[in-house]
PDB file of C-alpha atoms in Angstrom:
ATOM      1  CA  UNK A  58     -46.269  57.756 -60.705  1.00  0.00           C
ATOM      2  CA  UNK A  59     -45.763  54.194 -59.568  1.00  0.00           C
ATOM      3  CA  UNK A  60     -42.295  53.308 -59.916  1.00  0.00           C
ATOM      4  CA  UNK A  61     -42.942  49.517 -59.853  1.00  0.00           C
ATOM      5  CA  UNK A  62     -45.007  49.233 -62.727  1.00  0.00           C
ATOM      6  CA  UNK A  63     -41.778  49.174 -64.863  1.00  0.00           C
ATOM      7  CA  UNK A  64     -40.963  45.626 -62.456  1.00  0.00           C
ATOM      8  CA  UNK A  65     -44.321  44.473 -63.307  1.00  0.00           C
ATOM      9  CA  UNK A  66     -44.287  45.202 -67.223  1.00  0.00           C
ATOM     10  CA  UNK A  67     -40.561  43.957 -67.206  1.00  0.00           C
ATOM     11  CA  UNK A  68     -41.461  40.902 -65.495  1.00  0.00           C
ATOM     12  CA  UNK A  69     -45.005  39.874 -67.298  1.00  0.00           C
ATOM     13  CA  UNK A  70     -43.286  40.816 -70.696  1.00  0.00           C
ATOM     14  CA  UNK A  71     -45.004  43.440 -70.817  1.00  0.00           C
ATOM     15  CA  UNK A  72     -42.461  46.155 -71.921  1.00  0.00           C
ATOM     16  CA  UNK A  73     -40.056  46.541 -74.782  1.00  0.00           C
ATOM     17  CA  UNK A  74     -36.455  45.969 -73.338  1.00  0.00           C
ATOM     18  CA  UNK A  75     -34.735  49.467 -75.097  1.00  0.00           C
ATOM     19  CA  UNK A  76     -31.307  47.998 -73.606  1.00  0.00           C
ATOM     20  CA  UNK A  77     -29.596  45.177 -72.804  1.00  0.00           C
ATOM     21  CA  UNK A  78     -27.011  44.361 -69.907  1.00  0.00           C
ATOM     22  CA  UNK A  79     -24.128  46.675 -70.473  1.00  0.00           C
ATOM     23  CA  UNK A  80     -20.465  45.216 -69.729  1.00  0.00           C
ATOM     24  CA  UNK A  81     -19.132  45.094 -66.266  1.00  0.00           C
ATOM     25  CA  UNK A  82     -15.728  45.656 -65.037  1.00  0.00           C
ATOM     26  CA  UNK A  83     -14.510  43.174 -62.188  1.00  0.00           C
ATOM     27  CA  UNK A  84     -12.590  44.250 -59.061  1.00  0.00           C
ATOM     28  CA  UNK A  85      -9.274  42.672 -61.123  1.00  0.00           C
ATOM     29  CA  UNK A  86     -10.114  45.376 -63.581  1.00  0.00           C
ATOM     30  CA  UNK A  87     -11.036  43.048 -66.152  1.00  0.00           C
ATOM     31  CA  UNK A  88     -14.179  43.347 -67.777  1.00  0.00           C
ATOM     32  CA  UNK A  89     -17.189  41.183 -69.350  1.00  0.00           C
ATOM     33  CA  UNK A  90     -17.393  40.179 -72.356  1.00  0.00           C
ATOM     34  CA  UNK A  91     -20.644  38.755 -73.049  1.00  0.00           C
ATOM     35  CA  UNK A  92     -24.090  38.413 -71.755  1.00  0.00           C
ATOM     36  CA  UNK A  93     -23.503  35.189 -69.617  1.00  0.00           C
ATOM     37  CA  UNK A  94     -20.353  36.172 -68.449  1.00  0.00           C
ATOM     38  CA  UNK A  95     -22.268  39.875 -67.293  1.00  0.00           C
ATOM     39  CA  UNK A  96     -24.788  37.409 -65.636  1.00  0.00           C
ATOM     40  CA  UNK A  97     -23.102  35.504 -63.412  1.00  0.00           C
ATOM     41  CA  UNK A  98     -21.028  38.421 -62.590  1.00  0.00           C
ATOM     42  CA  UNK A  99     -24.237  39.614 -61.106  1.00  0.00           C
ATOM     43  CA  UNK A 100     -25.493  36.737 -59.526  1.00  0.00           C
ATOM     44  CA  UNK A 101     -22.030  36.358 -57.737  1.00  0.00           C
ATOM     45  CA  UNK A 102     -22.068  39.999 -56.521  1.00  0.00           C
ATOM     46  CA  UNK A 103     -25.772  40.265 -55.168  1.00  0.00           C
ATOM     47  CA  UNK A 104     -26.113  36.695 -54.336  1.00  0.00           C
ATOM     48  CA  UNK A 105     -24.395  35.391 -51.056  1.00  0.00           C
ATOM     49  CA  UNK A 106     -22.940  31.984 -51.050  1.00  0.00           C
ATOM     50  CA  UNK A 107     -23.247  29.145 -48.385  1.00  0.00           C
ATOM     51  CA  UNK A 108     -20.171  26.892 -48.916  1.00  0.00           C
ATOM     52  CA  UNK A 109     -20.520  23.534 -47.627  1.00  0.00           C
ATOM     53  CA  UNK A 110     -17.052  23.090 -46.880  1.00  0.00           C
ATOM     54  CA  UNK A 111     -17.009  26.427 -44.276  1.00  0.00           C
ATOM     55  CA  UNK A 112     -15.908  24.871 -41.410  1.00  0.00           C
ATOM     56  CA  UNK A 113     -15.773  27.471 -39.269  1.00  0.00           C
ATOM     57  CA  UNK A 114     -17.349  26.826 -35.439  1.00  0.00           C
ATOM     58  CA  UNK A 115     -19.564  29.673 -36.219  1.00  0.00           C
ATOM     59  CA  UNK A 116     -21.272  28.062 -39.333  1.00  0.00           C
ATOM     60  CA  UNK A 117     -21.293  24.644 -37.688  1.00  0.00           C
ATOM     61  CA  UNK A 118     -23.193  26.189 -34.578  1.00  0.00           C
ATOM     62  CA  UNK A 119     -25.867  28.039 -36.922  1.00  0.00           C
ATOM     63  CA  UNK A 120     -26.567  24.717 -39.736  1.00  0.00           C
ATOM     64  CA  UNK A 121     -26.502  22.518 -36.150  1.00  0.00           C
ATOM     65  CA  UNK A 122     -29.382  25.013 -34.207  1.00  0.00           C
ATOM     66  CA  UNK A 123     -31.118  24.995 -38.023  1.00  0.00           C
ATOM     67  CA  UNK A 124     -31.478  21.649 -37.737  1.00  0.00           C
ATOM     68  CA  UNK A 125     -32.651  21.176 -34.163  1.00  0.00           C
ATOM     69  CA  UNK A 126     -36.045  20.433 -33.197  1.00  0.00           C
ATOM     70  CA  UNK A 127     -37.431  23.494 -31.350  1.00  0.00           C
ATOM     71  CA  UNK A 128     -38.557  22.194 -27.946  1.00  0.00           C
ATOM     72  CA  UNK A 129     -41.700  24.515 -27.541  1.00  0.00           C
ATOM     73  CA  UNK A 130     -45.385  24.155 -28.187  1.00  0.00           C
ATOM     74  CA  UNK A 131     -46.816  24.376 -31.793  1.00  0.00           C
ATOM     75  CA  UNK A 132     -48.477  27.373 -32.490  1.00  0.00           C
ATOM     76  CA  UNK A 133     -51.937  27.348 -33.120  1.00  0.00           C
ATOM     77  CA  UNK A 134     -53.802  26.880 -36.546  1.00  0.00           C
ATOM     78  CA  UNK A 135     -53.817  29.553 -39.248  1.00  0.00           C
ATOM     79  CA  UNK A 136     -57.429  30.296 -38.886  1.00  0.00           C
ATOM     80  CA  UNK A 137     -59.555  30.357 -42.259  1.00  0.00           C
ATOM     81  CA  UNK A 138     -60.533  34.135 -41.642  1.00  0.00           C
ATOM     82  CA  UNK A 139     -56.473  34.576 -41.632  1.00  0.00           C
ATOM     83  CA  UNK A 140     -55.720  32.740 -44.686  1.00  0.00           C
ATOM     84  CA  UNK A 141     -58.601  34.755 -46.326  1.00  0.00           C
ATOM     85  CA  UNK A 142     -57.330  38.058 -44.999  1.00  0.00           C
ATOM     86  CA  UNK A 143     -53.953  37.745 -45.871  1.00  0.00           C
ATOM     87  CA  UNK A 144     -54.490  35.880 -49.673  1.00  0.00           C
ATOM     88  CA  UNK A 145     -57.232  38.704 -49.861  1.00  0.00           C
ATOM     89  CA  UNK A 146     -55.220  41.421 -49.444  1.00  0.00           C
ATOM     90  CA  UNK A 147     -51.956  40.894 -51.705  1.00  0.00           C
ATOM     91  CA  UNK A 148     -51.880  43.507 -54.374  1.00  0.00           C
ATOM     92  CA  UNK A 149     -53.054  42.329 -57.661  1.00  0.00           C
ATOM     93  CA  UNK A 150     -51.288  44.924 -59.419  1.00  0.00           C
ATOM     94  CA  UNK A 151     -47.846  43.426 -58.447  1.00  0.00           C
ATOM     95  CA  UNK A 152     -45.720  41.201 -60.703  1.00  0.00           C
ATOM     96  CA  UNK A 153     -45.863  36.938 -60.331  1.00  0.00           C
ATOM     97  CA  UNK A 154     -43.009  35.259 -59.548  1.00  0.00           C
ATOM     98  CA  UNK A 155     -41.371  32.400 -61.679  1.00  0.00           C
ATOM     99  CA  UNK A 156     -44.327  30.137 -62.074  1.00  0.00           C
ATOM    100  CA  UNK A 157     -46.321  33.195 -63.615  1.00  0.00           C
ATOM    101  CA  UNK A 158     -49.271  33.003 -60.905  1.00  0.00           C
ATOM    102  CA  UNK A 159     -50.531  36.004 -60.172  1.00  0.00           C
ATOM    103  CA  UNK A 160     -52.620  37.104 -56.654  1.00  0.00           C
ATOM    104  CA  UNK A 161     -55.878  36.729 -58.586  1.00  0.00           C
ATOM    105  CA  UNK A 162     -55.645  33.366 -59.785  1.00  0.00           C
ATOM    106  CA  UNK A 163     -54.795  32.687 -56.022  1.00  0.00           C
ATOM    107  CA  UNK A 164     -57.756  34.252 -54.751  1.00  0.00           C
ATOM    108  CA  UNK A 165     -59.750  32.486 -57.053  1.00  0.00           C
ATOM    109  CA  UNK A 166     -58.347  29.096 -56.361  1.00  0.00           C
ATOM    110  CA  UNK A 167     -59.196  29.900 -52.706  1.00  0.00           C
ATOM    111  CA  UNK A 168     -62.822  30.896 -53.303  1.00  0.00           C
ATOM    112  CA  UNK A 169     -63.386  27.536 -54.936  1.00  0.00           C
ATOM    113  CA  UNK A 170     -61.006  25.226 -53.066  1.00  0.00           C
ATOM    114  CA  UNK A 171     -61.096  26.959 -49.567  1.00  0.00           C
ATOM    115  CA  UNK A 172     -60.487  23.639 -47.853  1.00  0.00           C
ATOM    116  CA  UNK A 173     -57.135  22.652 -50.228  1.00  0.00           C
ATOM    117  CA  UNK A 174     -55.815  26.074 -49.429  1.00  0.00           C
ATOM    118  CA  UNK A 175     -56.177  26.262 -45.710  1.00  0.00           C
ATOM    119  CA  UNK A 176     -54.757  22.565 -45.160  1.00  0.00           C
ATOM    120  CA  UNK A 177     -51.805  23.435 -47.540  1.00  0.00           C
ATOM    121  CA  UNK A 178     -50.792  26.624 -44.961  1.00  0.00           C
ATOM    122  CA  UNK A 179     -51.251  24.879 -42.578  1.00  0.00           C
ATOM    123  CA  UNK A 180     -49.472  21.944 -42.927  1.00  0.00           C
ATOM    124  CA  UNK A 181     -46.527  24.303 -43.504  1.00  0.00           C
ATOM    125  CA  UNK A 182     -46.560  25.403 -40.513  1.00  0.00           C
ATOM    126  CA  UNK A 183     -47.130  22.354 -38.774  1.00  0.00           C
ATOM    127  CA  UNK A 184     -44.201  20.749 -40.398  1.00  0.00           C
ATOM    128  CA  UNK A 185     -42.058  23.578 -40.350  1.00  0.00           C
ATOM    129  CA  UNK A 186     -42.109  23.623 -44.329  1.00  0.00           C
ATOM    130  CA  UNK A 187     -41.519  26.558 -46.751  1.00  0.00           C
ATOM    131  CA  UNK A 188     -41.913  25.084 -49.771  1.00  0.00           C
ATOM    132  CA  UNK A 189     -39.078  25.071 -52.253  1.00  0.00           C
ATOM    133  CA  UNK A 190     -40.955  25.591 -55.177  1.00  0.00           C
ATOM    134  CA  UNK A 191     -41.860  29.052 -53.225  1.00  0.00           C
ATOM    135  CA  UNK A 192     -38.162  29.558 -52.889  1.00  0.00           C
ATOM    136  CA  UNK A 193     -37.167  30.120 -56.174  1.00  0.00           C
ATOM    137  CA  UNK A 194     -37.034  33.692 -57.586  1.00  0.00           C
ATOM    138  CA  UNK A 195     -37.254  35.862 -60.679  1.00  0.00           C
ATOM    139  CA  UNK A 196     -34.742  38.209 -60.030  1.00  0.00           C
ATOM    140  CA  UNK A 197     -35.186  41.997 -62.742  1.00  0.00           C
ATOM    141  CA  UNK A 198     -32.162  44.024 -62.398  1.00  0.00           C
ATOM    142  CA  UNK A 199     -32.745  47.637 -62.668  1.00  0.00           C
ATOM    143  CA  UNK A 200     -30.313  51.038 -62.934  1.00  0.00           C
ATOM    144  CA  UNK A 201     -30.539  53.029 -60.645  1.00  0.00           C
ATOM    145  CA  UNK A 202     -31.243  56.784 -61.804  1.00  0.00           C
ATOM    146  CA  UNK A 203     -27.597  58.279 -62.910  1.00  0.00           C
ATOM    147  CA  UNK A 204     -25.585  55.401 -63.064  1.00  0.00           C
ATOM    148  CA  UNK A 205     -26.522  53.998 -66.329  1.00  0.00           C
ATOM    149  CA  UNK A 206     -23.061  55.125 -67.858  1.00  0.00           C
ATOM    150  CA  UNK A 207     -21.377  53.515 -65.076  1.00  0.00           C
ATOM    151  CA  UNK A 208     -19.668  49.539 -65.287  1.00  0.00           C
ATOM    152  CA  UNK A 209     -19.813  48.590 -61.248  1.00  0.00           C
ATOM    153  CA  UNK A 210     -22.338  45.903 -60.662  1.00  0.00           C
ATOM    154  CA  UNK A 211     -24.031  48.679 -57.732  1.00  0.00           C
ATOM    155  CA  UNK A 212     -25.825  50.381 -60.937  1.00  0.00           C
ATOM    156  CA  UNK A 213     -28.524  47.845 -60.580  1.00  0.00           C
ATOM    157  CA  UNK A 214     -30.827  47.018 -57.855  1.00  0.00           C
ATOM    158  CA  UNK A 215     -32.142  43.652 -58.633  1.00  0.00           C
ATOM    159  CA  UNK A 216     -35.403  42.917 -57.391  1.00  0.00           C
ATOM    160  CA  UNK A 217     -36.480  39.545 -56.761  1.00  0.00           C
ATOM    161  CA  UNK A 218     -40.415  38.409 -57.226  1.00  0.00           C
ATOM    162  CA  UNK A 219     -41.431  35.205 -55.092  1.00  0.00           C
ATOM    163  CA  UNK A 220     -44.184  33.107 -56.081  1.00  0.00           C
ATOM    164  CA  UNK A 221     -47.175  34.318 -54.730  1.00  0.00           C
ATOM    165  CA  UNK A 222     -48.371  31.367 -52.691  1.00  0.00           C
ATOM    166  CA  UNK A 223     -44.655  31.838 -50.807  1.00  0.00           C
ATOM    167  CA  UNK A 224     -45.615  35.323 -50.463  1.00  0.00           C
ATOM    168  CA  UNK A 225     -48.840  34.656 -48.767  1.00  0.00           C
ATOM    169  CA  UNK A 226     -47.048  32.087 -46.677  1.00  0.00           C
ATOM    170  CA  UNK A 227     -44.575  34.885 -46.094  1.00  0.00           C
ATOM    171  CA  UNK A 228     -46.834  37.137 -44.997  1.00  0.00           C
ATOM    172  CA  UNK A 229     -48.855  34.476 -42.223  1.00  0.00           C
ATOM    173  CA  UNK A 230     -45.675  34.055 -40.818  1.00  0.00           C
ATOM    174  CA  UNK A 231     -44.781  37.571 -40.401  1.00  0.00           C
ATOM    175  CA  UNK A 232     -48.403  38.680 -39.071  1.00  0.00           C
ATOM    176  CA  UNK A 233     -47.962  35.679 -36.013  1.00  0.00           C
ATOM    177  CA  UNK A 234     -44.382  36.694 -35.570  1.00  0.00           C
ATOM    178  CA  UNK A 235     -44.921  40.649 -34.975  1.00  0.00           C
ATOM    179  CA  UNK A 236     -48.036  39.846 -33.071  1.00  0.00           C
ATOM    180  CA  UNK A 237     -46.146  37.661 -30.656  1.00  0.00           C
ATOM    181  CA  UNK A 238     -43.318  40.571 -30.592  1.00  0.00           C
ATOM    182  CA  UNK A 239     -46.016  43.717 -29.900  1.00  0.00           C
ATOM    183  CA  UNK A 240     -47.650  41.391 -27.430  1.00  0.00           C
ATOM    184  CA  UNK A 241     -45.074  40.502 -25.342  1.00  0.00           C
ATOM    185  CA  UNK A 242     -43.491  44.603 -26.341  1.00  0.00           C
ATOM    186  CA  UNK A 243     -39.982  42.740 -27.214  1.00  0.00           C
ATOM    187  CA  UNK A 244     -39.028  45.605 -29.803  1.00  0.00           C
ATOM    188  CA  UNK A 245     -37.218  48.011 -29.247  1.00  0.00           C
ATOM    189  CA  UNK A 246     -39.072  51.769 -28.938  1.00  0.00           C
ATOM    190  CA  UNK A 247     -36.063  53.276 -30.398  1.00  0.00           C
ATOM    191  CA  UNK A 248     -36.662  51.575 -33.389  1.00  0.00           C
ATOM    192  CA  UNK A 249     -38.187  53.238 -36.315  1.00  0.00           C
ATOM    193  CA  UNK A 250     -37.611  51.596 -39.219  1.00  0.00           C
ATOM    194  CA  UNK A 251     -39.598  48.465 -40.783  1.00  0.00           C
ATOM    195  CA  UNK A 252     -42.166  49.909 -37.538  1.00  0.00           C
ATOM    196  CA  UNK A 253     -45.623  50.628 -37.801  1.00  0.00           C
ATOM    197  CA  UNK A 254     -46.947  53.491 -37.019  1.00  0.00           C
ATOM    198  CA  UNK A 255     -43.418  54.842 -37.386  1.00  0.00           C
ATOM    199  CA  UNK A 256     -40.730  56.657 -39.720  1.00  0.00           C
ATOM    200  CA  UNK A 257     -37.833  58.142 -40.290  1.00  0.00           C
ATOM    201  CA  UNK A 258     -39.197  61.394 -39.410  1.00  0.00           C
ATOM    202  CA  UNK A 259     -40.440  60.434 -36.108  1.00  0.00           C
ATOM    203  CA  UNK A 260     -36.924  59.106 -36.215  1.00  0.00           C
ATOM    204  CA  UNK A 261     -35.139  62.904 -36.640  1.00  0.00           C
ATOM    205  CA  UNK A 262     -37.948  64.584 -34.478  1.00  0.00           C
ATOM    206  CA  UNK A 263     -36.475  61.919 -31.534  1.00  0.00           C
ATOM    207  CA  UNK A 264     -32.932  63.108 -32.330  1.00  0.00           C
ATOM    208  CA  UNK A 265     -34.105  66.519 -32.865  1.00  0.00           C
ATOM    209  CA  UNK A 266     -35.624  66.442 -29.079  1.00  0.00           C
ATOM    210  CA  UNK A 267     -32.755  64.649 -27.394  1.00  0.00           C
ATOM    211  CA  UNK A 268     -30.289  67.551 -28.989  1.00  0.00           C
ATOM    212  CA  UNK A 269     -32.733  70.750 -28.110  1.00  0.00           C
ATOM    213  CA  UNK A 270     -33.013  69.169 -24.106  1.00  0.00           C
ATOM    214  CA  UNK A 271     -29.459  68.829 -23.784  1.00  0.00           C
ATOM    215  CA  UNK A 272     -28.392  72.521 -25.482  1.00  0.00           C
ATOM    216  CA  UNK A 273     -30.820  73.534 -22.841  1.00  0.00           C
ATOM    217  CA  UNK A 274     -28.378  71.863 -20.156  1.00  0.00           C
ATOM    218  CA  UNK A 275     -25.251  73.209 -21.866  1.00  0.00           C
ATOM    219  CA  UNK A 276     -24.109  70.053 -23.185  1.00  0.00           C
ATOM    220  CA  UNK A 277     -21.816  68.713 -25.804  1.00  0.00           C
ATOM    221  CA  UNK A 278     -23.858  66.885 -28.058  1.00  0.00           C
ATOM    222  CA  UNK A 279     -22.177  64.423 -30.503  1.00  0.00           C
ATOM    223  CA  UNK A 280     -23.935  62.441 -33.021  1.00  0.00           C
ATOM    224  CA  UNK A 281     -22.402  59.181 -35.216  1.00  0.00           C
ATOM    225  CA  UNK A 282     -24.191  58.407 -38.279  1.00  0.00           C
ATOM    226  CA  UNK A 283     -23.321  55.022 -39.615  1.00  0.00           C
ATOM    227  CA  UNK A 284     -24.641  53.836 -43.378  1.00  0.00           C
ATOM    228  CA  UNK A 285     -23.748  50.409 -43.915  1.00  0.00           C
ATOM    229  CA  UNK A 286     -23.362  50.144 -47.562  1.00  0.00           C
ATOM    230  CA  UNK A 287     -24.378  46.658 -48.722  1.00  0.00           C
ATOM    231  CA  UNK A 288     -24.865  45.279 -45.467  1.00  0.00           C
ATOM    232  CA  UNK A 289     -27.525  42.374 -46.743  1.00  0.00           C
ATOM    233  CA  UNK A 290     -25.416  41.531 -49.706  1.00  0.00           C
ATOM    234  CA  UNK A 291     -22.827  40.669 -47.122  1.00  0.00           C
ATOM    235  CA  UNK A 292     -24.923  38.574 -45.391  1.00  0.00           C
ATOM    236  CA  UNK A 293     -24.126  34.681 -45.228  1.00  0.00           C
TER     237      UNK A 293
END
């Protein structure tokens, strides 16, 4: 079973909606009363916020760097072969984004218009430019499994579905970037998530190893497990 075809059918209007937002209740105790009000409840709990008037020497050092020219050499071109590759390769079967165009209609427009498509990337990266447009989201909330009954915001999970020209933008950038940090081995080997080639069992067989060797020693061995719950909705 493929768990995101309900995102795709929910997002294409493809599926009949059997339920509506349900009412949430608000850390005051207070709860919503109406579909807007349930909405931007949402949007204010999953959605960080970047106040212009922080002040903080901490947020003025990070919209300062932002906003500094990088003093290194340009990278190289996106090459046609890796525009091809990486437009080629995007799942068809996944749901558009906001403007409704989906990785076909892409792949099409870059079989007939290869030139258009390859100056567009790459004048993105010369210019440093993600695209706005390509910014903007559809966001599908969706309950988790046994928290339907529940009123904390946490029941959903929203997912959010970029436009799929940002996504193969998205996806160049992230190809240079790990090849540059595999090249130069700049990750860390104790990292296995997000890794290829990796996983959390290779993860527990590490832990597994490092425990066994040091029973063998007559050791003490102590583990801390830390889950960090909501640590990217916390995120500035």
């Amino acid at each position: 079973m493929n768990p995101w075809n309900a995102v795709y059918k929910l997002a294409s209007n493809k599926a009949k909606r059997s339920h509506s937002l349900a009412t949430l209740q608000k850390p005051d105790g207070s709860l919503t009363t109406d579909i807007n009000g349930t909405i931007t409840y949402m949007l204010d709990y999953f959605i960080s916020k970047d106040e212009v008037d922080n002040k903080s020497d901490y947020h003025n050092t990070i919209r300062m760097q932002t906003e500094r020219p990088i003093q290194t050499s340009d990278d190289r071109e996106y090459s046609p072969e890796e525009i091809r590759m990486v437009i080629g390769v995007i799942n068809s079967k996944k749901a558009p984004g906001e403007d409704g165009i989906t990785s076909e209609i892409l792949q099409r427009n870059y079989k007939q218009f290869p030139n258009l498509i390859y100056t567009l990337y790459n004048q993105c990266l010369r210019q440093g430019c993600f695209l706005k447009i390509w910014k903007r989201v559809k966001v599908i909330p969706i309950t988790e499994p046994g928290k339907e009954d529940t009123m904390d915001p946490s029941k959903y999970r929203p997912i959010s579905l970029i436009n799929v020209g940002g996504k193969a933008l998205k996806k160049l950038l992230i190809n240079r970037i790990m090849h540059h940090v595999y090249t130069n081995d700049l990750l860390d080997h104790n990292q296995f998530g997000f890794t290829p080639k990796k996983s959390t069992t290779d993860a527990a067989m590490a832990v597994k190893e490092f425990a066994e060797e040091g029973l063998r020693q007559g050791l003490i061995i102590i583990l801390v497990n830390l889950d960090v719950k909501g640590a990217f909705d916390a995120a500035w």
